[in-house]
Amino acid sequence: MGRMVVQHRANSRTSHTEQPSKAEPAAQTVKVSTTSKTTKSKATSRPKAVKPTTNAVKSATKPAAKTAAKAATTKATAAKTTKTAKATHKRVDAETARANAALKGLVGEAPAPTIEVKELGQFGRINVMDVTPDEERGIFPARVELGEPFKVTAQVFIEGRTKVGATAIVRNARGRETLRRRMMCTNPGLDRWEVTLKCGEHSDLKPWDEGYAAVKRQLGEWTVTVEGWEDTYTSWLHDARIKVRVLDDVDNALNSGAELLARWAVTLDAKLTVRDRKTLQQAAETMADESLTAEERLAAGDNPQIAALHETNPLRDGISPSQPQRFKVERPKSSFAAWYQFFPRSEGATIDPATGKIVQGTLKTSIAGLERAKAEGFDIVYLPPIFPIGVTNRKGRNNSLVAGPDDPGSPFGIGSALGGHDTVDPLLGTMDDFKALTARAHELGLEIALDFALQCSPDHPWVKQHPDWFRHKPDGTIAFAENPPKKYQDIYPIDFNADMEGIEKEVERVLNLWIDAGVTIFRVDNPHTKPVRFWQDVIAAVTKRHPEVLFLAEAFTRPGMMRALSYVGFTQSHCYFPWRNTKEELEEYLPVTNGDDGYYQHNTFWPTTPDILTAYVRDNGIAGHCVRAVLAAMGSPSWGIYNGFELLENKQRPGFEEQIDNEKYEVKVRDWSKAKKYGVAEMLTALNKIRRSHPAALSYHNLTVLESSDPNVLAFARHTSAELTGTGQADTLIVVVNLDGHDAHQSMIHLDLDKLGLPTDRPLAVRDELTGREFQWGWDNYVSLAPWVDVAHILSVQ
């Protein structure tokens, strides 16, 4: 049956913890019944009697001593069975016994049984299909960060008009149940049910922090099982209300309900407290009392107290588990992260007053960049390649083909006579300097992400050591990189066809070297130009030794390739967010990033990069920078900023969507004291503070686009229920953005309070996290945003 069928694991704990055990039908005999159906049920639940004829035959063929021993054993077994039965009888308390007496003689229906599924493709008593997420037939598990809320859906149904329910069970990597939640039917016509879950609790601990070992133990492959079940109570209640109202077959309806409540009270799967059991037993006794009116009897089982028990501890008949869905639970910062990029050679760069020439920065002066990133609230610092830069065909300023005598070249033209990917550029410092940088970063609570561009300059040591790793032209020369009409004469691309295994081993060696120096994340340049299998092998080998290491893919390419890279281990990915600027584009793109795609491809939103400067950022000034920062920080759990954004560096190179005087080809000297007059750095700091303070910002699976009447005003909400926030209180953020960086706009914003799980019986008190102002909101709300006052509201529901 399609992609999903109900499957029962032979060694599943479900048969012992989530389904009624084989002993439970016997427990139902606390309902005293005179019907032949119930009597038969009792008989089949008792231990089988010893067959004396069989024993006699065996005794005739064995020595007398063995026959006597066998008889003694049989007698002991019978005595033990009788003793166990008596002990079980003694456990029935007085309240249950009183309910038994009241229910004696009532006629009940057999509950739906749990049908064992013995092979793939068999259905249980309830039908469970199409459990999502389940890409590629479940070969690649969905990926979530520890404690990240996520959504699971399924089709759950039964024949006829009988009501069903569904429960999702979360189990950790050791098979222990950690969470159990009722699912909601969101589309009755399609039998679609959904629920929001989480695997473990959110943590901000870094791999080097004390206590991280406890986080590490929680990582790995978790499972979610959807259990469909017959909702006997709801089915009964629907019919009983009608029959009492029209006085049709009332006694039978109410006596059936009394027996149902009594059975519910002793069902182990319901996990009831003693008080809950007594509540149900008393309700059953009242409902069975024919001296009361029909309305009084029905009210005993149709009231808020019983409804609350049905919500939290329902009677689940015919439990039918789905095949467990696998989830790869990853460490903190695999989904929820804030990146900050700077070039070490520009950090701390100065102009020599004597010569007027630029003196580039070093790894030692880059400490200032770490401190700025920390002050603005970021938690990952991303460094471009820090390896020696080639001389042959070195690029000049603005990607010119001829470099001047003082041009430093592109750090992506990797390798020279000084070394390759395993060497620190001497102009930046030494390996010890780099280790000191990562140590300081860790003291500040920052992770270091290092760019890994798998390409070489013509001067790279690999060119001589491994000439077969490069593609040669018919004339014997090595082909430089190109993407016609673009040409990269300073780079030789790797050819993986001749010796991919050898290249893999060398890359693994290099990555492990930098990990030992303190790197915990690699941002990989253009991974889509290399074989997917290559990355699959490399990432598997590296993470087997260092499971804490994360990988980000800088892959602006086709969706299939981006998805494949995520399957093989790229935890996060660059994406097309910079080019999604209109309301229509964003309303379409945000749900994609924050939907099923988010189980595999964790899009990281960057407003700009060294390679990207869009017309929107160029044309909308300070307001435009703040708008894009708000959208990036609140539109995705993972976002990043390329430094210089705070200084409004927004001049394009003519004819290209990238900066003029690009930092990739020259050293930048910046005056960071000017950042205060723009206020962009202040906005970045505020956004990171809001993100850290609100659990709703953590997930790729909780965003809802809101209706807004103005074409320049975008609105969306993030909501996480109280059970999943870790604080015991629901968390809702409402983001409203004026996309026009020049003019004010007014709009009506519609909130579907029911859908968002918000109160509908009173006004909502909301607080703007950017300004501290407070408002009252409801279903429809008026908003006015002027770029010179407020570019956005980020409202938290109080």
GROMACS .gro file of N, CA and C in nm, residues 584-674:
model
  273
  584GLU      N    1   0.502   3.873  -0.259
  584GLU     CA    2   0.460   3.748  -0.321
  584GLU      C    3   0.571   3.642  -0.314
  585GLU      N    4   0.694   3.684  -0.341
  585GLU     CA    5   0.806   3.591  -0.337
  585GLU      C    6   0.829   3.536  -0.196
  586LEU      N    7   0.820   3.623  -0.098
  586LEU     CA    8   0.846   3.582   0.040
  586LEU      C    9   0.732   3.496   0.095
  587GLU      N   10   0.608   3.530   0.060
  587GLU     CA   11   0.496   3.448   0.107
  587GLU      C   12   0.501   3.307   0.051
  588GLU      N   13   0.561   3.292  -0.066
  588GLU     CA   14   0.579   3.159  -0.123
  588GLU      C   15   0.701   3.089  -0.066
  589TYR      N   16   0.808   3.165  -0.041
  589TYR     CA   17   0.936   3.104  -0.003
  589TYR      C   18   0.944   3.067   0.144
  590LEU      N   19   0.889   3.149   0.232
  590LEU     CA   20   0.900   3.122   0.375
  590LEU      C   21   0.838   2.987   0.415
  591PRO      N   22   0.718   2.953   0.366
  591PRO     CA   23   0.663   2.822   0.402
  591PRO      C   24   0.742   2.705   0.344
  592VAL      N   25   0.812   2.727   0.234
  592VAL     CA   26   0.893   2.619   0.177
  592VAL      C   27   1.013   2.591   0.268
  593THR      N   28   1.084   2.698   0.305
  593THR     CA   29   1.198   2.682   0.396
  593THR      C   30   1.154   2.626   0.529
  594ASN      N   31   1.040   2.673   0.578
  594ASN     CA   32   0.992   2.634   0.710
  594ASN      C   33   0.882   2.528   0.700
  595GLY      N   34   0.899   2.434   0.612
  595GLY     CA   35   0.803   2.326   0.595
  595GLY      C   36   0.873   2.192   0.587
  596ASP      N   37   0.820   2.104   0.503
  596ASP     CA   38   0.879   1.971   0.492
  596ASP      C   39   1.023   1.975   0.442
  597ASP      N   40   1.057   2.076   0.360
  597ASP     CA   41   1.196   2.088   0.314
  597ASP      C   42   1.291   2.106   0.432
  598GLY      N   43   1.241   2.166   0.539
  598GLY     CA   44   1.325   2.193   0.655
  598GLY      C   45   1.368   2.069   0.732
  599TYR      N   46   1.312   1.953   0.698
  599TYR     CA   47   1.359   1.831   0.762
  599TYR      C   48   1.492   1.783   0.705
  600TYR      N   49   1.528   1.835   0.590
  600TYR     CA   50   1.648   1.787   0.522
  600TYR      C   51   1.742   1.903   0.489
  601GLN      N   52   1.690   2.008   0.428
  601GLN     CA   53   1.772   2.121   0.388
  601GLN      C   54   1.745   2.238   0.483
  602HIS      N   55   1.840   2.263   0.571
  602HIS     CA   56   1.827   2.374   0.665
  602HIS      C   57   1.880   2.501   0.599
  603ASN      N   58   1.792   2.578   0.538
  603ASN     CA   59   1.833   2.700   0.470
  603ASN      C   60   1.880   2.803   0.570
  604THR      N   61   1.997   2.859   0.544
  604THR     CA   62   2.050   2.969   0.624
  604THR      C   63   2.032   3.098   0.546
  605PHE      N   64   1.963   3.195   0.605
  605PHE     CA   65   1.931   3.321   0.536
  605PHE      C   66   2.044   3.423   0.557
  606TRP      N   67   2.109   3.462   0.447
  606TRP     CA   68   2.211   3.567   0.448
  606TRP      C   69   2.160   3.684   0.364
  607PRO      N   70   2.146   3.804   0.420
  607PRO     CA   71   2.106   3.918   0.338
  607PRO      C   72   2.207   3.952   0.229
  608THR      N   73   2.336   3.941   0.261
  608THR     CA   74   2.443   3.962   0.163
  608THR      C   75   2.556   3.863   0.192
  609THR      N   76   2.642   3.844   0.094
  609THR     CA   77   2.765   3.767   0.111
  609THR      C   78   2.873   3.840   0.031
  610PRO      N   79   2.999   3.796   0.038
  610PRO     CA   80   3.101   3.859  -0.048
  610PRO      C   81   3.069   3.845  -0.197
  611ASP      N   82   2.984   3.747  -0.231
  611ASP     CA   83   2.948   3.724  -0.371
  611ASP      C   84   2.814   3.785  -0.410
  612ILE      N   85   2.733   3.830  -0.312
  612ILE     CA   86   2.596   3.869  -0.340
  612ILE      C   87   2.565   4.005  -0.279
  613LEU      N   88   2.523   4.098  -0.363
  613LEU     CA   89   2.469   4.226  -0.319
  613LEU      C   90   2.355   4.259  -0.414
  614THR      N   91   2.231   4.240  -0.368
  614THR     CA   92   2.116   4.256  -0.456
  614THR      C   93   2.077   4.404  -0.472
  615ALA      N   94   1.994   4.428  -0.571
  615ALA     CA   95   1.946   4.564  -0.596
  615ALA      C   96   1.863   4.616  -0.479
  616TYR      N   97   1.791   4.526  -0.410
  616TYR     CA   98   1.710   4.570  -0.296
  616TYR      C   99   1.798   4.632  -0.188
  617VAL      N  100   1.906   4.563  -0.152
  617VAL     CA  101   1.995   4.615  -0.049
  617VAL      C  102   2.064   4.742  -0.098
  618ARG      N  103   2.095   4.746  -0.226
  618ARG     CA  104   2.159   4.865  -0.283
  618ARG      C  105   2.069   4.987  -0.276
  619ASP      N  106   1.938   4.968  -0.296
  619ASP     CA  107   1.848   5.082  -0.320
  619ASP      C  108   1.768   5.127  -0.198
  620ASN      N  109   1.768   5.052  -0.089
  620ASN     CA  110   1.677   5.084   0.021
  620ASN      C  111   1.745   5.132   0.148
  621GLY      N  112   1.873   5.163   0.140
  621GLY     CA  113   1.942   5.231   0.250
  621GLY      C  114   1.937   5.157   0.382
  622ILE      N  115   1.937   5.236   0.491
  622ILE     CA  116   1.937   5.180   0.625
  622ILE      C  117   1.813   5.095   0.647
  623ALA      N  118   1.697   5.146   0.604
  623ALA     CA  119   1.573   5.070   0.624
  623ALA      C  120   1.580   4.935   0.554
  624GLY      N  121   1.634   4.935   0.432
  624GLY     CA  122   1.645   4.810   0.358
  624GLY      C  123   1.734   4.710   0.427
  625HIS      N  124   1.846   4.756   0.483
  625HIS     CA  125   1.934   4.667   0.557
  625HIS      C  126   1.862   4.608   0.679
  626CYS      N  127   1.787   4.691   0.749
  626CYS     CA  128   1.716   4.643   0.868
  626CYS      C  129   1.603   4.548   0.830
  627VAL      N  130   1.533   4.578   0.721
  627VAL     CA  131   1.426   4.488   0.675
  627VAL      C  132   1.481   4.350   0.644
  628ARG      N  133   1.591   4.347   0.568
  628ARG     CA  134   1.647   4.217   0.531
  628ARG      C  135   1.703   4.143   0.653
  629ALA      N  136   1.752   4.217   0.750
  629ALA     CA  137   1.800   4.152   0.873
  629ALA      C  138   1.684   4.090   0.951
  630VAL      N  139   1.572   4.163   0.961
  630VAL     CA  140   1.455   4.110   1.031
  630VAL      C  141   1.403   3.985   0.961
  631LEU      N  142   1.393   3.990   0.830
  631LEU     CA  143   1.343   3.875   0.754
  631LEU      C  144   1.436   3.755   0.768
  632ALA      N  145   1.568   3.780   0.767
  632ALA     CA  146   1.663   3.670   0.779
  632ALA      C  147   1.660   3.608   0.918
  633ALA      N  148   1.661   3.693   1.020
  633ALA     CA  149   1.668   3.645   1.158
  633ALA      C  150   1.539   3.577   1.202
  634MET      N  151   1.425   3.628   1.157
  634MET     CA  152   1.297   3.572   1.200
  634MET      C  153   1.237   3.476   1.098
  635GLY      N  154   1.285   3.481   0.975
  635GLY     CA  155   1.231   3.394   0.871
  635GLY      C  156   1.293   3.257   0.866
  636SER      N  157   1.407   3.239   0.933
  636SER     CA  158   1.474   3.108   0.935
  636SER      C  159   1.543   3.092   1.070
  637PRO      N  160   1.543   2.971   1.125
  637PRO     CA  161   1.617   2.948   1.250
  637PRO      C  162   1.767   2.974   1.235
  638SER      N  163   1.820   2.962   1.112
  638SER     CA  164   1.962   2.985   1.089
  638SER      C  165   1.979   3.105   0.997
  639TRP      N  166   2.061   3.200   1.040
  639TRP     CA  167   2.084   3.318   0.957
  639TRP      C  168   2.227   3.364   0.972
  640GLY      N  169   2.271   3.452   0.881
  640GLY     CA  170   2.408   3.498   0.887
  640GLY      C  171   2.425   3.639   0.833
  641ILE      N  172   2.531   3.704   0.877
  641ILE     CA  173   2.565   3.840   0.833
  641ILE      C  174   2.711   3.842   0.789
  642TYR      N  175   2.734   3.902   0.675
  642TYR     CA  176   2.871   3.927   0.627
  642TYR      C  177   2.910   4.066   0.675
  643ASN      N  178   3.023   4.075   0.746
  643ASN     CA  179   3.060   4.203   0.806
  643ASN      C  180   3.075   4.313   0.701
  644GLY      N  181   3.052   4.435   0.745
  644GLY     CA  182   3.040   4.548   0.654
  644GLY      C  183   2.895   4.583   0.632
  645PHE      N  184   2.806   4.488   0.662
  645PHE     CA  185   2.662   4.514   0.656
  645PHE      C  186   2.627   4.626   0.754
  646GLU      N  187   2.694   4.626   0.869
  646GLU     CA  188   2.667   4.730   0.969
  646GLU      C  189   2.710   4.868   0.922
  647LEU      N  190   2.803   4.874   0.824
  647LEU     CA  191   2.856   5.001   0.773
  647LEU      C  192   2.791   5.043   0.642
  648LEU      N  193   2.682   4.974   0.605
  648LEU     CA  194   2.608   5.007   0.484
  648LEU      C  195   2.695   4.997   0.357
  649GLU      N  196   2.774   4.894   0.349
  649GLU     CA  197   2.855   4.871   0.229
  649GLU      C  198   2.762   4.812   0.122
  650ASN      N  199   2.709   4.897   0.037
  650ASN     CA  200   2.605   4.854  -0.056
  650ASN      C  201   2.622   4.908  -0.198
  651LYS      N  202   2.745   4.932  -0.239
  651LYS     CA  203   2.769   4.979  -0.374
  651LYS      C  204   2.806   4.860  -0.464
  652GLN      N  205   2.729   4.847  -0.573
  652GLN     CA  206   2.750   4.733  -0.662
  652GLN      C  207   2.860   4.759  -0.764
  653ARG      N  208   2.927   4.654  -0.803
  653ARG     CA  209   3.015   4.657  -0.918
  653ARG      C  210   2.927   4.665  -1.043
  654PRO      N  211   2.949   4.761  -1.131
  654PRO     CA  212   2.861   4.780  -1.247
  654PRO      C  213   2.839   4.651  -1.326
  655GLY      N  214   2.710   4.619  -1.343
  655GLY     CA  215   2.675   4.501  -1.422
  655GLY      C  216   2.674   4.372  -1.344
  656PHE      N  217   2.702   4.376  -1.214
  656PHE     CA  218   2.708   4.253  -1.134
  656PHE      C  219   2.636   4.273  -1.001
  657GLU      N  220   2.577   4.165  -0.949
  657GLU     CA  221   2.513   4.170  -0.818
  657GLU      C  222   2.615   4.135  -0.710
  658GLU      N  223   2.723   4.210  -0.707
  658GLU     CA  224   2.823   4.194  -0.602
  658GLU      C  225   2.885   4.330  -0.575
  659GLN      N  226   2.956   4.339  -0.464
  659GLN     CA  227   3.010   4.469  -0.423
  659GLN      C  228   3.125   4.515  -0.514
  660ILE      N  229   3.131   4.645  -0.533
  660ILE     CA  230   3.250   4.704  -0.593
  660ILE      C  231   3.362   4.698  -0.488
  661ASP      N  232   3.485   4.694  -0.535
  661ASP     CA  233   3.599   4.681  -0.442
  661ASP      C  234   3.580   4.559  -0.350
  662ASN      N  235   3.553   4.446  -0.415
  662ASN     CA  236   3.517   4.324  -0.344
  662ASN      C  237   3.630   4.277  -0.254
  663GLU      N  238   3.593   4.241  -0.132
  663GLU     CA  239   3.691   4.199  -0.033
  663GLU      C  240   3.759   4.067  -0.070
  664LYS      N  241   3.700   3.994  -0.162
  664LYS     CA  242   3.765   3.870  -0.206
  664LYS      C  243   3.897   3.897  -0.276
  665TYR      N  244   3.915   4.020  -0.328
  665TYR     CA  245   4.035   4.049  -0.408
  665TYR      C  246   4.121   4.158  -0.348
  666GLU      N  247   4.084   4.210  -0.233
  666GLU     CA  248   4.164   4.314  -0.170
  666GLU      C  249   4.140   4.315  -0.020
  667VAL      N  250   4.225   4.385   0.050
  667VAL     CA  251   4.213   4.400   0.195
  667VAL      C  252   4.131   4.526   0.223
  668LYS      N  253   4.032   4.514   0.311
  668LYS     CA  254   3.947   4.628   0.347
  668LYS      C  255   3.996   4.689   0.478
  669VAL      N  256   4.005   4.820   0.477
  669VAL     CA  257   4.034   4.894   0.600
  669VAL      C  258   3.904   4.961   0.642
  670ARG      N  259   3.851   4.924   0.758
  670ARG     CA  260   3.720   4.974   0.800
  670ARG      C  261   3.733   5.056   0.929
  671ASP      N  262   3.648   5.158   0.938
  671ASP     CA  263   3.637   5.238   1.059
  671ASP      C  264   3.509   5.197   1.130
  672TRP      N  265   3.522   5.108   1.227
  672TRP     CA  266   3.405   5.053   1.292
  672TRP      C  267   3.335   5.152   1.384
  673SER      N  268   3.397   5.262   1.413
  673SER     CA  269   3.331   5.363   1.497
  673SER      C  270   3.211   5.425   1.426
  674LYS      N  271   3.209   5.416   1.292
  674LYS     CA  272   3.097   5.473   1.216
  674LYS      C  273   2.969   5.389   1.223
   0.00000   0.00000   0.00000
